[in-house]
Amino acid sequence: MAKIIEPLRGVHDVLPAQVAAWQHLERITREVFAGYGYEEFRVPVIEQTQLFKRSIGDFTDIVEKEMFSFVDQGEDHITLRPEATAGIARAMISNGLLREGRLRVWCMGPMFRRERPQAGRYRQFHQIDAEAFGFEGPDIDAEIILLSARLLRRLGLTRVKLLVNSLGTPAVRAAFREQLIGYFGAHQAALDEDSRRRLHGNPLRILDSKNPEMQRLIAGAPSMLGALDAESKAHFEALCAHIASAGIEYQIEPRLVRGLDYYTRTVFEWTTDALGAQSTVCAGGRYDGLIAQLGGAPMPGIGWAMGQERIVMLLEQQGLAAGPTRPDVYLVLVGEHSEMAGFKLAEQLRDAWPGLRLQINLGGGSFKTQFKRADKSGAAFALILGDEEATRGVVGVKALLRESVQEECPVAQISERLGALLGLEGLKGAEQS
Ligand code: ATP
Ligand code: MG
């Protein structure tokens, strides 16, 4: 026998039995974004490696050790996207969209990071991503946070908490950086290996360490908020007032930073205590310097990314995941001539009711076998088409999810009867909804 090919480490399949939760999340996501006037943006999964190096920064986990990068046959240096913001910013510049001045977009899809796989942390994972370009004021910061809050609320998720902070202007950040180097430098012996490496490259990242042994030292570090410039402080206060007036609970977390280099001013995270170590479900912030860093005319931006796997885990854990989709109808076909007639009937019914979920019995089988399959499918109704029924011009109808007796319905009326039984909408209604 041929050797079985295993999946790659840290990648996973979404099985048909699990896909309903994903589709539910994706449907609600589309609705919520539409409700705020955000348009979908689809960007490539592969980009030039340089894009991520230049935007995310050299001293970040992603660029240091997590990128899936390769040189292709044409000697192009390519990386599988580890996140969406850099690609969207690149696409804004490449397509001349920045000339439009202000844009609010979202995107959804797979991301790739070569991390140590564990529950809630994968090498191929999925993100929902929101981005807004061209807005200076704290109103957009508030809107984009409200949007994430609404999405989580619409999904019914509880046990999530919003943390906010400000990183100030690049100048403030630079001064704060020196402060941190001073503080952590004075405690060299207490630093773990990662932190020691980051000390001079990206000391802000030390604050983001997940190592429990580092937490005491981090708690004593200087606070960002104390170092803020007047304008950033006003921006941050206005943002807080906005989200408070919208009734969103939040907590100011002065040591919250983001792992990526391009953030300025507002940063925020939604965390949960329900997923163990992988506690961040959504994270984002303002990146006013990014577009210029990528060679575009300077333009402010802000965005967030939500980890879909972690959201699906929460949905499942909190009993909010939709169950698998069941067919409405299982079509039982008995007798020599019923197969052709059955296919024809099935197509007619699908023409009449675009929303109808009809599964046809394939490969024959006795009446009893087919009924067993019908039950197993979870269908609400079985339609029975046999040679005997065909000669009399009728179809058998039996409800499967409750005690019932089989009825007969003239073929000419079966479509209407099914529509009424299932509350189906015709073509027009189905396309409008
Ligand atoms: P972490 O600190 O957990 O590594 P991060 O700062 O690297 O997160 P971001 O780049 O901000 O994460 O990504 C936003 C969100 O995407 C995270 O909050 C998380 O929900 C999700 N995410 C990031 N990396 C992974 C991964 N490897 N597997 C699954 N989800 C992920
Ligand atoms: Mg990470």
XYZ file of C-alpha atoms and ligand atoms in Angstrom:
465
model
C 0.000 0.000 0.000
C 1.152 3.521 -0.739
C 2.332 5.564 2.228
C -0.249 7.997 3.581
C 0.619 11.676 3.122
C 0.173 13.578 6.372
C -0.942 17.223 6.523
C 1.753 19.791 7.311
C 2.269 20.633 10.971
C 0.078 23.433 12.255
C -2.418 23.433 9.401
C -5.889 22.041 9.755
C -8.873 20.993 7.713
C -12.318 22.447 8.350
C -14.567 19.411 8.074
C -18.111 19.582 6.708
C -19.438 19.024 10.242
C -17.566 22.139 11.472
C -18.118 24.437 8.547
C -21.468 25.819 9.724
C -19.755 27.801 12.506
C -17.340 29.291 9.960
C -20.102 30.198 7.542
C -22.092 31.746 10.363
C -19.102 33.896 11.363
C -18.495 34.888 7.754
C -22.146 35.797 7.148
C -22.403 37.962 10.259
C -19.068 39.582 9.348
C -20.364 40.589 5.904
C -23.558 41.995 7.419
C -21.796 44.025 10.087
C -19.272 45.530 7.661
C -22.055 46.422 5.228
C -23.847 48.133 8.100
C -20.886 50.504 8.521
C -20.282 51.125 4.816
C -17.048 49.115 4.580
C -16.299 47.452 1.237
C -14.669 44.092 0.732
C -11.106 44.107 -0.572
C -9.379 40.930 -1.809
C -5.602 40.936 -1.941
C -3.131 38.213 -2.968
C -1.908 35.525 -0.615
C 1.646 35.907 -1.955
C 3.606 39.151 -2.028
C 7.216 40.237 -2.378
C 9.091 39.384 0.815
C 10.310 42.969 0.944
C 6.771 44.220 1.564
C 6.506 42.517 4.928
C 10.072 43.261 5.956
C 9.624 46.926 5.290
C 6.202 47.317 6.882
C 6.133 44.937 9.822
C 9.723 45.555 10.880
C 12.876 43.491 11.332
C 12.705 43.035 15.088
C 9.243 41.498 15.185
C 8.366 37.849 15.774
C 6.789 37.697 12.360
C 9.781 38.894 10.353
C 12.413 37.361 12.616
C 11.150 33.823 12.579
C 7.589 33.281 11.398
C 7.496 34.036 7.686
C 7.028 31.346 5.063
C 9.426 32.731 2.476
C 10.898 31.169 -0.631
C 12.594 32.001 -3.887
C 10.574 30.827 -6.884
C 11.837 29.505 -10.222
C 12.062 33.059 -11.563
C 14.168 34.060 -8.549
C 11.465 36.253 -7.049
C 11.578 36.496 -3.260
C 8.092 35.596 -2.154
C 6.352 35.341 1.227
C 2.975 33.855 2.099
C 1.167 36.749 3.755
C 1.420 36.653 7.563
C -1.221 39.395 7.899
C -3.398 41.532 5.645
C -2.613 45.166 6.432
C 0.669 45.348 4.511
C -0.917 43.798 1.406
C -3.905 46.118 1.543
C -1.650 49.162 1.981
C 0.470 47.966 -0.954
C -2.678 47.460 -3.061
C -3.922 50.956 -2.194
C -0.677 52.373 -3.576
C -0.410 50.042 -6.611
C -3.984 50.765 -7.692
C -3.846 54.511 -7.120
C -6.719 54.276 -4.648
C -5.165 56.723 -2.242
C -6.109 59.508 -4.644
C -9.700 58.891 -3.552
C -8.589 60.171 -0.185
C -10.705 58.195 2.213
C -11.421 54.481 2.153
C -12.955 51.967 4.501
C -12.414 48.334 3.572
C -12.356 44.833 5.017
C -10.925 41.508 4.013
C -11.003 37.905 5.155
C -8.811 34.908 4.425
C -5.878 32.665 5.262
C -2.634 33.949 6.795
C 0.607 32.043 7.296
C 3.100 32.136 10.155
C 5.638 29.495 11.001
C 4.971 29.412 14.732
C 5.021 26.567 17.234
C 1.592 25.002 16.745
C -0.698 24.713 19.774
C -4.399 25.123 20.511
C -5.446 28.463 19.020
C -2.105 28.947 17.246
C -1.586 27.542 13.782
C 0.703 27.929 10.788
C -2.187 28.526 8.430
C -4.936 30.462 10.176
C -7.626 32.911 9.128
C -8.259 36.534 9.878
C -11.045 39.023 9.434
C -9.488 42.363 8.797
C -10.782 45.953 8.876
C -8.839 48.956 7.557
C -9.594 52.650 7.134
C -7.320 55.055 5.270
C -7.294 58.837 5.178
C -8.952 59.659 8.509
C -6.978 61.684 11.047
C -9.310 62.129 13.963
C -10.296 59.904 16.884
C -13.771 59.425 15.371
C -12.487 56.702 13.033
C -10.647 55.025 15.918
C -13.974 54.927 17.742
C -15.909 53.684 14.715
C -13.543 50.862 13.953
C -13.570 49.729 17.593
C -17.383 49.950 17.730
C -17.485 47.820 14.598
C -15.413 45.097 16.259
C -17.585 45.342 19.379
C -20.739 44.939 17.321
C -19.349 41.948 15.469
C -18.517 40.181 18.743
C -21.919 41.133 20.176
C -23.805 39.964 17.083
C -22.045 36.621 17.427
C -23.338 36.484 20.991
C -19.869 36.185 22.516
C -19.377 36.931 26.179
C -16.187 36.854 28.266
C -14.401 39.280 25.947
C -12.742 42.433 27.196
C -11.518 45.541 25.375
C -8.085 46.933 26.246
C -6.901 50.269 24.839
C -3.696 52.266 24.925
C -1.845 54.947 22.996
C 1.707 54.678 21.684
C 1.894 58.384 20.836
C 3.712 59.891 17.878
C 6.865 58.306 16.428
C 8.894 60.902 18.353
C 7.232 59.977 21.643
C 7.686 56.357 20.824
C 11.387 56.932 20.207
C 11.793 58.702 23.560
C 9.826 55.971 25.319
C 12.045 53.428 23.626
C 15.104 54.979 25.268
C 13.342 54.911 28.644
C 12.596 51.237 28.212
C 16.152 50.432 27.172
C 17.268 52.162 30.363
C 14.808 50.259 32.542
C 15.201 46.790 31.039
C 18.939 47.351 30.533
C 19.254 47.834 34.293
C 17.607 44.425 34.779
C 19.592 42.467 32.169
C 19.880 39.394 34.382
C 16.090 39.077 34.700
C 15.477 39.187 30.941
C 14.687 36.033 29.017
C 16.509 35.267 25.789
C 13.918 36.871 23.488
C 13.831 40.027 25.565
C 17.597 40.328 25.672
C 17.650 40.124 21.884
C 14.898 42.725 21.607
C 16.392 45.128 24.110
C 18.142 47.287 21.524
C 16.168 46.319 18.399
C 12.609 46.711 19.630
C 12.293 47.125 23.400
C 8.553 47.871 23.137
C 8.165 44.255 22.162
C 9.421 43.190 25.588
C 6.207 44.632 27.027
C 4.304 42.234 24.759
C 6.133 39.153 26.096
C 3.886 36.221 26.932
C 6.504 34.662 29.244
C 4.958 34.452 32.759
C 8.388 34.887 34.340
C 8.747 38.276 32.681
C 5.455 39.686 33.925
C 6.692 41.147 37.229
C 9.491 43.013 35.555
C 7.089 44.263 32.868
C 4.586 45.470 35.470
C 7.288 47.737 36.892
C 8.305 49.229 33.541
C 7.649 52.904 32.768
C 4.171 53.562 31.422
C 3.545 54.826 27.940
C 0.633 57.018 28.911
C 2.781 59.165 31.176
C 5.067 59.956 28.240
C 2.360 60.988 25.744
C 2.546 64.291 23.854
C -0.370 66.693 24.253
C -1.929 65.949 20.858
C -1.790 62.178 21.254
C -3.203 62.565 24.747
C -6.142 64.608 23.439
C -6.682 62.077 20.649
C -6.699 59.232 23.143
C -9.053 60.997 25.540
C -11.481 61.780 22.726
C -11.432 58.134 21.643
C -12.140 56.950 25.185
C -15.007 59.437 25.520
C -16.470 58.191 22.222
C -16.480 54.518 23.127
C -17.721 55.241 26.641
C -20.637 57.244 25.254
C -21.459 54.295 22.979
C -21.749 52.154 26.090
C -18.717 49.994 25.329
C -16.801 48.878 28.401
C -13.054 49.214 28.092
C -9.944 49.161 30.190
C -6.905 51.370 29.710
C -3.866 49.115 29.623
C -0.764 51.336 29.709
C 1.578 48.450 28.828
C -0.368 47.273 25.815
C 1.797 47.446 22.688
C 1.474 45.678 19.381
C 4.037 43.316 17.954
C 4.251 45.111 14.636
C 6.410 48.142 14.034
C 4.002 50.320 12.151
C 1.653 51.346 14.950
C 1.294 54.925 16.232
C -1.128 56.365 18.777
C -4.186 54.133 19.336
C -3.691 50.420 19.945
C -6.312 48.012 21.257
C -7.059 44.362 21.817
C -10.033 42.205 22.612
C -8.994 39.454 24.976
C -10.792 36.542 26.559
C -10.176 34.436 29.628
C -11.861 31.475 27.960
C -9.078 30.257 25.655
C -6.106 29.772 27.960
C -2.804 31.173 26.776
C -4.078 32.233 23.336
C -6.173 35.010 24.831
C -6.217 37.711 22.138
C -9.075 37.370 19.681
C -8.780 40.729 17.938
C -6.023 43.306 17.827
C -5.366 46.532 16.015
C -4.380 50.141 16.023
C -3.420 53.229 14.112
C -0.562 53.109 11.589
C -0.175 56.644 10.329
C 3.334 56.080 8.986
C 2.755 52.865 7.063
C 1.715 54.207 3.670
C 4.689 56.567 3.529
C 6.972 53.759 4.720
C 5.831 51.803 1.651
C 6.520 54.678 -0.717
C 3.019 56.167 -0.998
C 2.035 59.760 -0.316
C 1.653 60.012 3.474
C -1.818 59.088 4.654
C -3.086 57.966 8.051
C -4.581 54.540 8.565
C -6.101 52.368 11.236
C -7.243 48.757 11.350
C -7.686 45.533 13.262
C -7.419 41.807 12.657
C -9.524 39.124 14.283
C -8.408 35.493 14.489
C -11.202 33.374 13.037
C -10.047 30.091 14.610
C -10.141 31.637 18.078
C -13.598 33.096 17.451
C -14.868 29.734 16.204
C -13.420 28.104 19.342
C -15.326 30.603 21.483
C -18.530 30.047 19.503
C -18.228 26.302 20.015
C -17.342 26.637 23.671
C -20.224 29.007 24.383
C -22.725 26.829 22.498
C -23.205 29.496 19.820
C -21.910 27.552 16.841
C -24.600 26.768 14.298
C -25.199 23.061 13.737
C -24.558 21.421 10.365
C -26.974 22.275 7.569
C -29.499 19.517 6.904
C -31.317 18.920 3.634
C -34.973 19.915 3.440
C -35.833 16.962 1.260
C -34.423 13.502 0.579
C -35.713 12.062 -2.679
C -36.315 8.304 -2.520
C -36.344 6.620 -5.930
C -37.682 3.095 -6.267
C -38.292 1.170 -9.470
C -36.802 0.971 -12.907
C -38.010 4.243 -14.412
C -37.913 6.409 -11.364
C -34.284 7.482 -11.669
C -34.689 9.625 -14.798
C -38.055 10.906 -13.626
C -36.547 11.672 -10.208
C -33.671 13.728 -11.621
C -36.152 15.675 -13.733
C -38.438 16.320 -10.755
C -35.476 17.362 -8.595
C -34.295 19.886 -11.184
C -37.818 21.292 -11.528
C -38.072 21.740 -7.773
C -34.666 23.441 -7.647
C -35.804 25.754 -10.465
C -38.914 26.678 -8.522
C -37.222 27.107 -5.112
C -33.621 28.345 -5.285
C -33.331 28.056 -1.515
C -34.474 24.420 -1.426
C -31.922 21.904 -0.145
C -32.689 18.649 -1.866
C -30.609 15.496 -1.732
C -31.295 12.797 -4.255
C -30.776 9.090 -3.502
C -27.920 7.814 -5.635
C -26.941 4.251 -6.380
C -30.364 2.666 -5.895
C -31.085 0.457 -2.890
C -34.208 -1.054 -1.387
C -37.020 1.119 -0.125
C -35.875 0.374 3.435
C -32.224 1.223 2.743
C -33.183 4.486 1.099
C -35.396 5.464 4.019
C -32.548 4.775 6.397
C -30.360 7.094 4.351
C -33.125 9.695 4.350
C -33.294 9.570 8.163
C -29.524 9.736 8.464
C -29.380 12.804 6.228
C -31.462 14.724 8.762
C -33.884 15.843 6.023
C -37.217 17.257 7.112
C -39.169 15.420 4.418
C -38.790 12.392 2.195
C -40.307 12.486 -1.265
C -40.989 9.039 -2.661
C -41.053 8.457 -6.353
C -41.670 4.878 -7.532
C -42.838 3.276 -10.754
C -46.206 2.665 -9.196
C -46.547 6.312 -8.076
C -45.322 7.480 -11.489
C -48.091 5.622 -13.352
C -50.669 7.197 -11.059
C -49.054 10.643 -11.421
C -48.406 11.108 -7.695
C -45.434 11.545 -5.353
C -45.279 10.229 -1.778
C -44.514 12.797 0.942
C -43.443 11.897 4.468
C -42.325 14.134 7.301
C -39.240 12.616 8.907
C -38.640 14.749 11.971
C -41.960 13.886 13.663
C -44.448 10.982 13.834
C -46.291 11.060 10.542
C -48.013 8.989 7.924
C -47.048 9.043 4.284
C -49.311 11.178 2.119
C -49.705 11.365 -1.618
C -49.592 14.484 -3.713
C -50.267 14.866 -7.447
C -46.998 15.531 -9.327
C -48.399 18.766 -10.733
C -48.906 20.131 -7.217
C -45.815 18.835 -5.455
C -43.785 21.981 -5.964
C -46.412 24.206 -4.399
C -47.021 21.705 -1.593
C -43.309 21.601 -0.717
C -43.084 25.379 -0.847
C -45.896 25.595 1.686
C -44.553 22.794 3.919
C -41.090 24.344 4.087
C -42.059 28.009 3.910
C -39.861 28.473 0.839
C -39.442 31.643 -1.146
C -39.532 31.706 -4.942
C -36.817 33.034 -7.217
C -37.604 36.707 -6.707
C -37.795 36.548 -2.945
C -34.709 34.356 -2.677
C -32.606 36.755 -4.709
C -33.746 39.767 -2.791
C -32.991 38.264 0.601
P -0.102 36.655 19.462
O 0.390 37.611 20.469
O -1.217 35.754 19.948
O 0.984 35.924 18.729
P -0.133 38.583 17.371
O 0.164 39.846 18.061
O 0.957 37.868 16.659
O -0.833 37.559 18.385
P -1.735 39.799 15.341
O -0.674 39.816 14.342
O -2.168 41.039 15.971
O -1.394 38.712 16.455
O -3.009 39.038 14.735
C -4.342 39.370 15.127
C -5.073 38.154 15.612
O -4.913 37.052 14.740
C -4.600 37.618 16.940
O -5.150 38.339 17.988
C -5.103 36.200 16.906
O -6.484 36.155 17.248
C -4.937 35.839 15.472
N -3.700 35.090 15.262
C -2.435 35.571 15.145
N -1.551 34.574 14.936
C -2.284 33.429 14.915
C -1.954 32.045 14.731
N -0.718 31.646 14.499
N -2.955 31.138 14.778
C -4.238 31.524 14.985
N -4.605 32.805 15.172
C -3.650 33.748 15.133
Mg 2.243 36.248 17.109
